[in-house]
Amino acid sequence: MKSRITLLILIAGLSINALAQNKYICRNGHASFYSKAMAENIEAHNNQTSAILDQETGELAVSIPITGFQFEKALMQEHFNENYMESGKFPKATFRGKIVNYESIDLNASKNSVDISGDITIHGVTKPLLISGVLENVSGDLVGSTKFDLKVADFEIKIPKVVINNIAETIHVTVDLELKAPAN
Amino acid sequence: MRKYLTVTLIGCILGIHTLKGQDDLLDLLEQESNQEETTDITYATFKATRVINGQSVEMTSAGVLSFIIAHRFGKISDGIDQFFGLDQSTIRFGLEYGISDKLNVAIGRSSFQKTYDGYIKYKFLSQSTGARSFPFSAVLYSELAVNSSDFPDPDRKNYFSSRLSYTHQILLARKISKSFSLQLTPTLVHRNLVETELDENDIPALGAGARIKLSSRVSLNAEYFYQFSEPNREKTFDGVAIGFDIETGGHVFQLHFTNAQGMIERYFITETRDDFFKGDIFFGFNINRVFTIVPNKEAK
């Protein structure tokens, strides 16, 4: 009986471990966005982006804490969080997706052009998103980069008329991730 | 039989684990990231560095210069002749600079009593949530004001030091919810020269300020300063103010009604001679505008 319990615990322990294995993890990725408008251009950088890639299924999840976006102007950063993104209510922007045609991708190749299809959630609103990017294999770790555009209005972010010339309708987003190879 | 049942059960549980897929992936990511849980410092307790007349716990950020123009018009109760006070006005210009996010210095000048002022604000505690949470923000405030107008009695031996007054405050505030913040301000005002021997040079007071956000850019603010000085309470009224803050891009406009005509602590806390509740009300406004002098280096 004792050996059976030990076996049960061992198997349970292994199954929990199995969740963390075969996952590439990035903890301090970089995400930035750029808005080009008549009155001014706005740029912000976030170095607290985290991501996880499942080696077995090609699934990718990315999480970006909104208060991690750094602006040149402190007041702009405060307004971004307090008035536009409402970071208190929606602290993170997340993406869940899957690499398209993952069966034909070999992660050990030095460079892969990939399409990732999934959903992005910003300000509590989820929209489908298809992004194209590059995955480079650098000594086993994967360096991923992608660029895509998002429409501010899609995510119920209100821009008051008074600053309509300061904020673009379409924002250009860049994401760079260094996904560390799984421990095994 | 039992043996096979147990193994099958375990097999099913393991199977369910791997089937959960994507939801687990994001949760796993959250777990991995939460290992280094961050502390979130509470921001935007008030929309500006002033509640109305008095200081708020908001600081001007590092490398930022804040320009404040404050206007107080005449008494509304003066009637149509004075166009309800709009015919007269006093003004204060002030410049506030953020040496760091926690240390601000400022200078200013008021036309009321031709007074120059300078102050230091130091935020020594910040309200925060997350890994290390703390319930309120606390700021130390020290101001020196110099009244440069003519002495009331030129025949008396007047000293320069008689022009001076000092104000020391500890601002304690808590952002209670997204829309409601409360501040308590224990204060000590010291005036080097007072009118009569019976007047007190040192007047302790307690200020209370509150703000309710009506929308993301508009808030309703109110403020009251209670003086702990019997002699002074007989000559003056406590300073009361109520108003709106309107935020647009780089400006914050504060429009308010107050019974205090002075814009420096010494005047609006200890020398207010008008009764708010009898209609001796001054309409006034503050305009705050920020300029980024040294850009945030982390924005790269």
Coordinates of C-alpha atoms in Angstrom, one line a residue:
Chain A
M1 CA 0.0 0.0 0.0
K2 CA 2.8 2.4 0.9
S3 CA 4.7 1.7 -2.3
R4 CA 1.5 2.4 -4.3
I5 CA 1.0 5.8 -2.6
T6 CA 4.7 6.6 -3.3
L7 CA 4.1 5.6 -6.9
L8 CA 1.0 7.8 -7.0
I9 CA 2.8 10.8 -5.6
L10 CA 5.8 10.2 -7.9
I11 CA 3.4 10.1 -11.0
A12 CA 1.6 13.3 -9.7
G13 CA 4.9 15.0 -9.2
L14 CA 6.0 14.1 -12.7
S15 CA 2.8 15.3 -14.3
I16 CA 3.2 18.7 -12.7
N17 CA 6.8 18.9 -13.9
A18 CA 5.6 17.9 -17.3
L19 CA 3.7 21.3 -17.5
A20 CA 7.0 23.2 -17.2
Q21 CA 9.1 21.0 -19.4
N22 CA 9.3 21.6 -23.2
K23 CA 8.4 25.3 -22.6
Y24 CA 10.6 28.1 -23.8
I25 CA 10.3 31.0 -21.4
C26 CA 11.1 34.7 -21.7
R27 CA 11.0 36.9 -18.6
N28 CA 12.3 40.4 -19.7
G29 CA 11.1 40.8 -23.2
H30 CA 10.7 44.1 -24.9
A31 CA 7.5 45.5 -26.3
S32 CA 7.2 49.0 -27.7
F33 CA 4.6 51.1 -29.5
Y34 CA 4.7 54.1 -31.7
S35 CA 2.0 56.6 -32.5
K36 CA 2.5 59.1 -35.3
A37 CA 0.1 62.0 -35.3
M38 CA -0.2 65.6 -36.5
A39 CA 0.6 67.3 -33.3
E40 CA 3.1 64.9 -31.8
N41 CA 4.7 61.4 -32.0
I42 CA 4.4 59.2 -29.0
E43 CA 6.7 56.3 -28.2
A44 CA 6.8 54.0 -25.1
H45 CA 9.0 51.0 -24.2
N46 CA 8.2 48.0 -21.9
N47 CA 11.0 45.7 -20.7
Q48 CA 8.8 43.6 -18.4
T49 CA 7.2 41.5 -21.2
S50 CA 7.0 37.8 -20.5
A51 CA 6.2 35.0 -22.9
I52 CA 6.1 31.2 -23.0
L53 CA 6.3 28.9 -26.0
D54 CA 5.2 25.3 -25.9
Q55 CA 7.7 23.2 -27.9
E56 CA 5.3 20.4 -28.4
T57 CA 2.3 22.3 -29.7
G58 CA 3.7 25.6 -31.0
E59 CA 1.4 27.5 -28.7
L60 CA 2.6 31.0 -27.6
A61 CA 1.3 33.1 -24.7
V62 CA 2.6 36.6 -24.0
S63 CA 1.8 38.9 -21.0
I64 CA 2.6 42.6 -20.9
P65 CA 2.1 44.6 -17.6
I66 CA 0.7 48.0 -18.8
T67 CA 2.4 50.0 -16.0
G68 CA 5.7 48.8 -17.4
F69 CA 5.5 51.1 -20.4
Q70 CA 8.0 53.9 -20.0
F71 CA 7.4 57.2 -21.6
E72 CA 9.8 60.2 -22.0
K73 CA 7.2 62.4 -20.3
A74 CA 6.2 61.3 -16.9
L75 CA 2.7 63.0 -17.1
M76 CA 2.0 61.2 -20.4
Q77 CA 2.8 57.9 -18.6
E78 CA 0.4 58.8 -15.8
H79 CA -2.4 59.7 -18.3
F80 CA -1.8 56.5 -20.3
N81 CA -2.3 54.4 -17.2
E82 CA -5.0 56.4 -15.4
N83 CA -7.2 57.7 -18.3
Y84 CA -6.6 55.6 -21.4
M85 CA -5.6 52.1 -20.5
E86 CA -7.2 52.1 -17.0
S87 CA -4.3 49.9 -15.7
G88 CA -5.9 49.6 -12.3
K89 CA -8.8 47.6 -13.9
F90 CA -6.8 46.0 -16.7
P91 CA -3.2 45.5 -15.5
K92 CA -2.0 43.3 -18.3
A93 CA -2.3 43.0 -22.1
T94 CA -2.2 39.3 -23.1
F95 CA -1.8 37.3 -26.3
R96 CA -2.6 33.6 -26.8
G97 CA -1.9 32.0 -30.2
K98 CA -0.5 29.1 -32.1
I99 CA 2.2 29.0 -34.8
V100 CA 0.5 28.2 -38.1
N101 CA 1.6 25.0 -39.7
Y102 CA 3.7 24.2 -36.7
E103 CA 4.3 20.6 -37.9
S104 CA 6.4 21.9 -40.7
I105 CA 8.6 24.1 -38.4
D106 CA 11.9 22.9 -37.0
L107 CA 12.8 25.0 -34.0
N108 CA 16.4 23.9 -34.3
A109 CA 16.8 25.6 -37.7
S110 CA 18.8 28.8 -37.5
K111 CA 15.9 31.0 -38.8
N112 CA 12.2 30.4 -39.2
S113 CA 9.6 32.8 -40.6
V114 CA 6.5 32.1 -38.7
D115 CA 2.9 33.2 -38.7
I116 CA 1.1 33.1 -35.3
S117 CA -2.7 33.1 -35.2
G118 CA -4.4 33.9 -31.9
D119 CA -6.3 36.5 -29.8
I120 CA -5.0 39.6 -28.2
T121 CA -6.7 41.1 -25.1
I122 CA -6.1 44.8 -24.3
H123 CA -8.2 47.0 -22.0
G124 CA -10.4 44.0 -21.4
V125 CA -11.3 43.6 -25.0
T126 CA -10.3 40.5 -27.0
K127 CA -9.7 40.6 -30.7
P128 CA -8.3 38.0 -33.1
L129 CA -4.8 38.8 -34.3
L130 CA -2.5 37.3 -36.9
I131 CA 1.1 38.3 -36.7
S132 CA 4.1 37.4 -38.8
G133 CA 7.5 37.2 -37.3
V134 CA 10.9 35.6 -37.2
L135 CA 12.3 33.0 -34.8
E136 CA 16.1 32.7 -34.7
N137 CA 17.8 29.9 -33.0
V138 CA 20.8 31.3 -31.0
S139 CA 22.6 28.4 -29.3
G140 CA 19.4 26.6 -28.5
D141 CA 17.5 29.7 -27.3
L142 CA 14.9 31.3 -29.6
V143 CA 15.0 35.0 -30.4
G144 CA 11.6 36.1 -31.7
S145 CA 10.7 39.5 -33.2
T146 CA 7.5 40.8 -34.7
K147 CA 5.8 44.0 -35.8
F148 CA 2.1 44.6 -36.1
D149 CA -0.5 47.3 -36.1
L150 CA -3.4 47.8 -33.7
K151 CA -6.4 50.2 -33.9
V152 CA -7.0 52.1 -30.7
A153 CA -10.8 52.1 -31.2
D154 CA -10.9 48.3 -31.5
F155 CA -10.1 48.1 -27.8
E156 CA -12.7 50.6 -26.5
I157 CA -9.9 53.1 -25.6
K158 CA -11.5 56.5 -25.7
I159 CA -9.5 59.5 -27.2
P160 CA -11.1 62.8 -26.3
K161 CA -11.6 65.4 -29.1
V162 CA -9.2 67.7 -27.4
V163 CA -6.2 65.4 -28.1
I164 CA -7.4 63.9 -31.3
N165 CA -4.4 65.3 -33.2
N166 CA -2.0 64.0 -30.6
I167 CA -2.8 60.3 -30.8
A168 CA -2.9 58.2 -34.0
E169 CA -5.8 55.9 -34.8
T170 CA -3.5 53.1 -35.7
I171 CA -0.5 52.2 -33.4
H172 CA 2.6 50.4 -34.6
V173 CA 3.7 47.7 -32.1
T174 CA 7.1 45.9 -32.0
V175 CA 7.8 42.9 -29.8
D176 CA 11.2 41.3 -29.2
L177 CA 11.5 38.2 -27.1
E178 CA 14.4 36.1 -26.0
L179 CA 12.9 32.7 -25.2
K180 CA 15.2 30.6 -23.1
A181 CA 15.3 26.9 -24.0
P182 CA 13.6 24.4 -21.6
A183 CA 15.8 23.1 -18.8
N184 CA 15.9 19.5 -20.1
Chain B
M1 CA -9.5 -5.1 -10.5
R2 CA -8.9 -2.3 -8.0
K3 CA -5.3 -2.0 -9.2
Y4 CA -6.4 -1.4 -12.8
L5 CA -9.0 1.1 -11.7
T6 CA -6.4 3.2 -9.8
V7 CA -4.0 3.2 -12.8
T8 CA -6.8 4.2 -15.2
L9 CA -7.9 7.0 -12.9
I10 CA -4.3 8.3 -12.7
G11 CA -4.0 8.0 -16.5
C12 CA -7.2 10.0 -16.9
I13 CA -6.0 12.7 -14.5
L14 CA -2.7 13.0 -16.4
G15 CA -4.6 13.1 -19.7
I16 CA -6.8 15.9 -18.6
H17 CA -3.7 17.9 -17.5
T18 CA -2.3 17.8 -21.0
L19 CA -5.6 18.5 -22.7
K20 CA -6.2 21.8 -20.9
G21 CA -3.7 23.4 -23.3
Q22 CA -3.8 27.1 -23.9
D23 CA -5.5 28.3 -20.8
D24 CA -2.9 26.5 -18.8
L25 CA -0.1 28.1 -20.9
L26 CA -1.2 31.6 -19.9
D27 CA -1.7 30.6 -16.3
L28 CA 1.7 28.9 -16.3
L29 CA 3.2 32.2 -17.6
E30 CA 1.4 34.1 -14.9
Q31 CA 2.8 31.7 -12.3
E32 CA 6.3 32.0 -13.7
S33 CA 6.2 35.8 -13.8
N34 CA 4.5 36.1 -10.3
Q35 CA 7.6 34.6 -8.8
E36 CA 9.0 38.0 -8.9
E37 CA 5.8 39.9 -8.0
T38 CA 6.1 43.6 -8.5
T39 CA 5.1 46.4 -6.1
D40 CA 2.8 49.0 -7.8
I41 CA 3.2 52.5 -6.5
T42 CA -0.2 54.3 -6.4
Y43 CA -0.3 57.1 -8.8
A44 CA -2.7 60.0 -9.5
T45 CA -4.1 60.3 -6.0
F46 CA -5.0 63.9 -7.0
K47 CA -4.9 65.4 -10.4
A48 CA -2.5 68.3 -9.5
T49 CA 0.0 69.2 -6.8
R50 CA -2.6 71.3 -5.0
V51 CA -5.9 70.0 -3.6
I52 CA -7.3 73.6 -4.1
N53 CA -5.5 76.2 -2.0
G54 CA -3.3 73.7 -0.1
Q55 CA -0.7 71.3 -1.3
S56 CA -1.6 67.7 -2.2
V57 CA 0.7 64.6 -2.0
E58 CA 1.2 64.7 -5.8
M59 CA 4.7 65.5 -6.7
T60 CA 6.2 67.0 -9.9
S61 CA 8.1 64.2 -11.5
A62 CA 11.9 64.1 -11.9
G63 CA 13.2 66.4 -14.5
V64 CA 9.9 68.2 -14.9
L65 CA 9.1 71.9 -14.5
S66 CA 5.6 72.7 -13.4
F67 CA 4.3 76.2 -14.0
I68 CA 1.3 77.3 -11.8
I69 CA -0.7 80.4 -12.3
A70 CA -3.2 81.0 -9.5
H71 CA -5.9 83.7 -9.7
R72 CA -8.3 84.8 -7.0
F73 CA -10.9 87.4 -7.9
G74 CA -12.8 89.7 -5.6
K75 CA -15.8 88.8 -3.4
I76 CA -18.9 87.6 -5.3
S77 CA -21.0 89.4 -2.6
D78 CA -19.7 92.7 -3.8
G79 CA -22.3 92.5 -6.4
I80 CA -22.8 93.6 -10.0
D81 CA -20.7 96.8 -9.4
Q82 CA -17.6 94.8 -9.1
F83 CA -19.0 92.3 -11.6
F84 CA -19.2 89.8 -8.8
G85 CA -15.6 90.2 -7.9
L86 CA -14.2 89.7 -11.4
D87 CA -13.1 93.3 -11.5
Q88 CA -10.5 92.7 -8.9
S89 CA -8.0 89.9 -8.8
T90 CA -4.8 88.8 -7.2
I91 CA -2.4 86.4 -8.8
R92 CA 0.4 84.0 -7.9
F93 CA 3.0 82.7 -10.3
G94 CA 4.9 79.6 -9.2
L95 CA 7.5 77.3 -10.6
E96 CA 8.0 73.9 -9.2
Y97 CA 10.8 71.6 -10.2
G98 CA 11.2 67.8 -9.7
I99 CA 14.8 67.2 -8.5
S100 CA 13.6 63.6 -8.2
D101 CA 10.2 61.9 -8.1
K102 CA 10.3 62.4 -4.3
L103 CA 11.9 65.8 -3.9
N104 CA 10.5 69.0 -5.3
V105 CA 11.6 72.6 -4.9
A106 CA 9.6 75.7 -5.8
I107 CA 9.5 79.5 -5.8
G108 CA 6.6 81.8 -6.4
R109 CA 5.3 85.3 -6.0
S110 CA 1.8 86.6 -5.1
S111 CA 0.5 90.0 -5.8
F112 CA -1.5 89.7 -2.5
Q113 CA 0.7 91.4 0.0
K114 CA 3.5 91.2 -2.6
T115 CA 4.8 88.0 -1.1
Y116 CA 7.6 85.8 -2.4
D117 CA 7.6 82.2 -1.3
G118 CA 9.8 79.2 -1.7
Y119 CA 9.2 75.7 -0.6
I120 CA 10.5 72.1 -0.4
K121 CA 8.4 69.1 -0.7
Y122 CA 9.7 65.6 0.1
K123 CA 7.6 62.4 -0.3
F124 CA 8.9 60.0 2.2
L125 CA 6.2 57.4 2.0
S126 CA 4.3 56.2 -1.0
Q127 CA 1.0 54.3 -1.0
S128 CA 1.5 51.0 -2.9
T129 CA -0.1 47.6 -3.6
G130 CA 1.4 44.3 -4.6
A131 CA 4.4 42.6 -3.2
R132 CA 5.0 45.4 -0.6
S133 CA 1.8 47.2 0.1
F134 CA 1.5 50.4 2.1
P135 CA -1.8 52.2 3.0
F136 CA -1.0 55.9 2.4
S137 CA 1.4 58.5 1.0
A138 CA 3.2 61.0 3.2
V139 CA 4.9 64.2 2.2
L140 CA 6.9 66.7 4.2
Y141 CA 6.3 70.3 3.2
S142 CA 8.3 73.4 4.4
E143 CA 7.8 76.9 3.1
L144 CA 9.2 80.3 3.7
A145 CA 7.3 83.4 2.7
V146 CA 8.6 86.9 2.6
N147 CA 6.1 89.8 2.6
S148 CA 7.7 92.5 0.6
S149 CA 5.0 95.1 0.9
D150 CA 5.5 98.3 3.0
F151 CA 5.3 97.9 6.8
P152 CA 2.0 98.9 8.3
D153 CA 3.7 101.2 10.8
P154 CA 6.8 102.9 9.3
D155 CA 7.6 104.8 12.5
R156 CA 8.3 101.6 14.4
K157 CA 11.7 99.9 14.2
N158 CA 11.0 97.3 11.6
Y159 CA 13.2 94.3 11.0
F160 CA 13.6 92.3 7.8
S161 CA 12.8 89.2 9.8
S162 CA 9.4 90.6 10.5
R163 CA 8.5 90.0 6.9
L164 CA 9.0 86.3 7.3
S165 CA 6.6 83.5 8.0
Y166 CA 7.1 79.7 7.9
T167 CA 4.7 76.9 7.3
H168 CA 5.5 73.2 8.0
Q169 CA 3.1 70.5 7.0
I170 CA 2.9 66.7 6.8
L171 CA 0.5 65.7 4.0
L172 CA -1.0 62.3 4.6
A173 CA -3.2 61.0 1.8
R174 CA -4.8 57.7 0.7
K175 CA -6.3 56.9 -2.7
I176 CA -9.2 55.0 -1.3
S177 CA -10.7 54.0 -4.7
K178 CA -10.2 54.9 -8.3
S179 CA -12.6 57.8 -7.8
F180 CA -12.1 58.9 -4.2
S181 CA -9.0 60.2 -2.4
L182 CA -8.7 61.7 1.1
Q183 CA -5.9 63.8 2.6
L184 CA -5.2 65.1 6.1
T185 CA -2.7 67.9 6.6
P186 CA -1.4 68.7 10.1
T187 CA 0.1 72.1 9.8
L188 CA 2.1 74.6 11.8
V189 CA 2.2 78.2 10.6
H190 CA 4.7 80.5 12.3
R191 CA 4.5 84.3 11.7
N192 CA 7.4 86.3 12.9
L193 CA 5.3 89.5 13.2
V194 CA 1.7 89.5 14.2
E195 CA -0.7 92.4 14.6
T196 CA -1.1 92.6 18.3
E197 CA 0.4 91.1 21.4
L198 CA -2.7 89.0 21.9
D199 CA -2.2 87.3 18.5
E200 CA -0.3 84.1 18.5
N201 CA 2.8 83.7 16.4
D202 CA 2.5 79.9 16.2
I203 CA -0.8 78.5 14.9
P204 CA -1.2 74.8 14.5
A205 CA -4.0 73.7 12.2
L206 CA -5.4 70.6 10.6
G207 CA -6.4 70.5 7.0
A208 CA -8.7 68.0 5.3
G209 CA -9.0 67.6 1.6
A210 CA -11.0 65.2 -0.6
R211 CA -11.5 64.6 -4.2
I212 CA -14.1 62.6 -6.1
K213 CA -13.5 61.8 -9.7
L214 CA -16.6 62.5 -11.8
S215 CA -15.1 61.2 -15.0
S216 CA -11.7 60.3 -16.2
R217 CA -10.7 63.9 -16.6
V218 CA -12.9 65.9 -14.2
S219 CA -12.9 65.7 -10.4
L220 CA -14.7 67.6 -7.6
N221 CA -12.4 68.7 -4.8
A222 CA -13.1 70.2 -1.4
E223 CA -10.8 71.5 1.4
Y224 CA -11.1 72.8 4.9
F225 CA -8.4 74.0 7.4
Y226 CA -9.3 74.1 11.1
Q227 CA -7.1 76.4 13.2
F228 CA -6.2 75.4 16.7
S229 CA -5.9 78.9 18.1
E230 CA -8.7 80.5 20.1
P231 CA -7.5 84.1 19.7
N232 CA -7.1 83.6 16.0
R233 CA -10.5 82.0 15.6
E234 CA -12.0 85.1 17.0
K235 CA -10.4 87.3 14.3
T236 CA -10.5 85.1 11.3
F237 CA -12.4 82.3 9.7
D238 CA -11.2 78.8 8.8
G239 CA -10.2 78.5 5.1
V240 CA -12.8 76.6 3.0
A241 CA -12.7 75.8 -0.7
I242 CA -14.6 73.7 -3.1
G243 CA -14.0 73.3 -6.8
F244 CA -13.5 71.3 -10.0
D245 CA -10.3 69.9 -11.6
I246 CA -10.3 69.6 -15.3
E247 CA -7.5 67.8 -17.0
T248 CA -6.6 68.2 -20.7
G249 CA -3.4 66.8 -22.1
G250 CA -0.6 68.8 -20.5
H251 CA -2.8 71.2 -18.4
V252 CA -4.8 70.9 -15.3
F253 CA -7.4 73.6 -14.7
Q254 CA -8.7 74.0 -11.2
L255 CA -11.8 76.2 -10.9
H256 CA -13.0 76.9 -7.4
F257 CA -14.8 79.0 -4.8
T258 CA -13.1 79.9 -1.6
N259 CA -13.3 82.4 1.3
A260 CA -9.5 82.9 1.2
Q261 CA -8.0 85.5 -1.0
G262 CA -4.4 84.7 -0.3
M263 CA -2.7 81.8 -2.0
I264 CA 0.0 81.1 0.5
E265 CA -0.6 78.9 3.6
R266 CA 0.0 81.8 6.0
Y267 CA -2.8 83.8 4.4
F268 CA -5.4 81.2 3.6
I269 CA -5.0 79.2 6.8
T270 CA -4.5 81.9 9.4
E271 CA -5.6 85.2 7.9
T272 CA -8.9 84.6 6.1
R273 CA -11.2 87.3 7.1
D274 CA -14.2 86.3 5.1
D275 CA -17.1 84.0 6.0
F276 CA -17.7 81.4 3.3
F277 CA -21.2 80.7 4.6
K278 CA -22.3 84.4 4.4
G279 CA -21.5 84.6 0.8
D280 CA -18.1 86.2 1.1
I281 CA -16.8 83.9 -1.6
F282 CA -14.0 84.5 -4.1
F283 CA -14.0 82.7 -7.4
G284 CA -10.6 81.6 -8.5
F285 CA -8.7 79.2 -10.7
N286 CA -5.3 77.5 -10.9
I287 CA -3.7 76.5 -14.2
N288 CA -1.0 73.9 -14.0
R289 CA 1.2 73.3 -17.0
V290 CA 4.1 70.8 -17.1
F291 CA 7.3 71.0 -19.2
T292 CA 9.6 68.0 -19.4
I293 CA 13.1 69.4 -19.0
V294 CA 15.0 66.1 -18.5
P295 CA 13.3 63.3 -20.4
N296 CA 12.8 59.9 -18.7
K297 CA 15.9 57.9 -19.6
E298 CA 14.1 54.5 -19.1
A299 CA 12.0 55.2 -22.2
K300 CA 14.3 53.3 -24.5

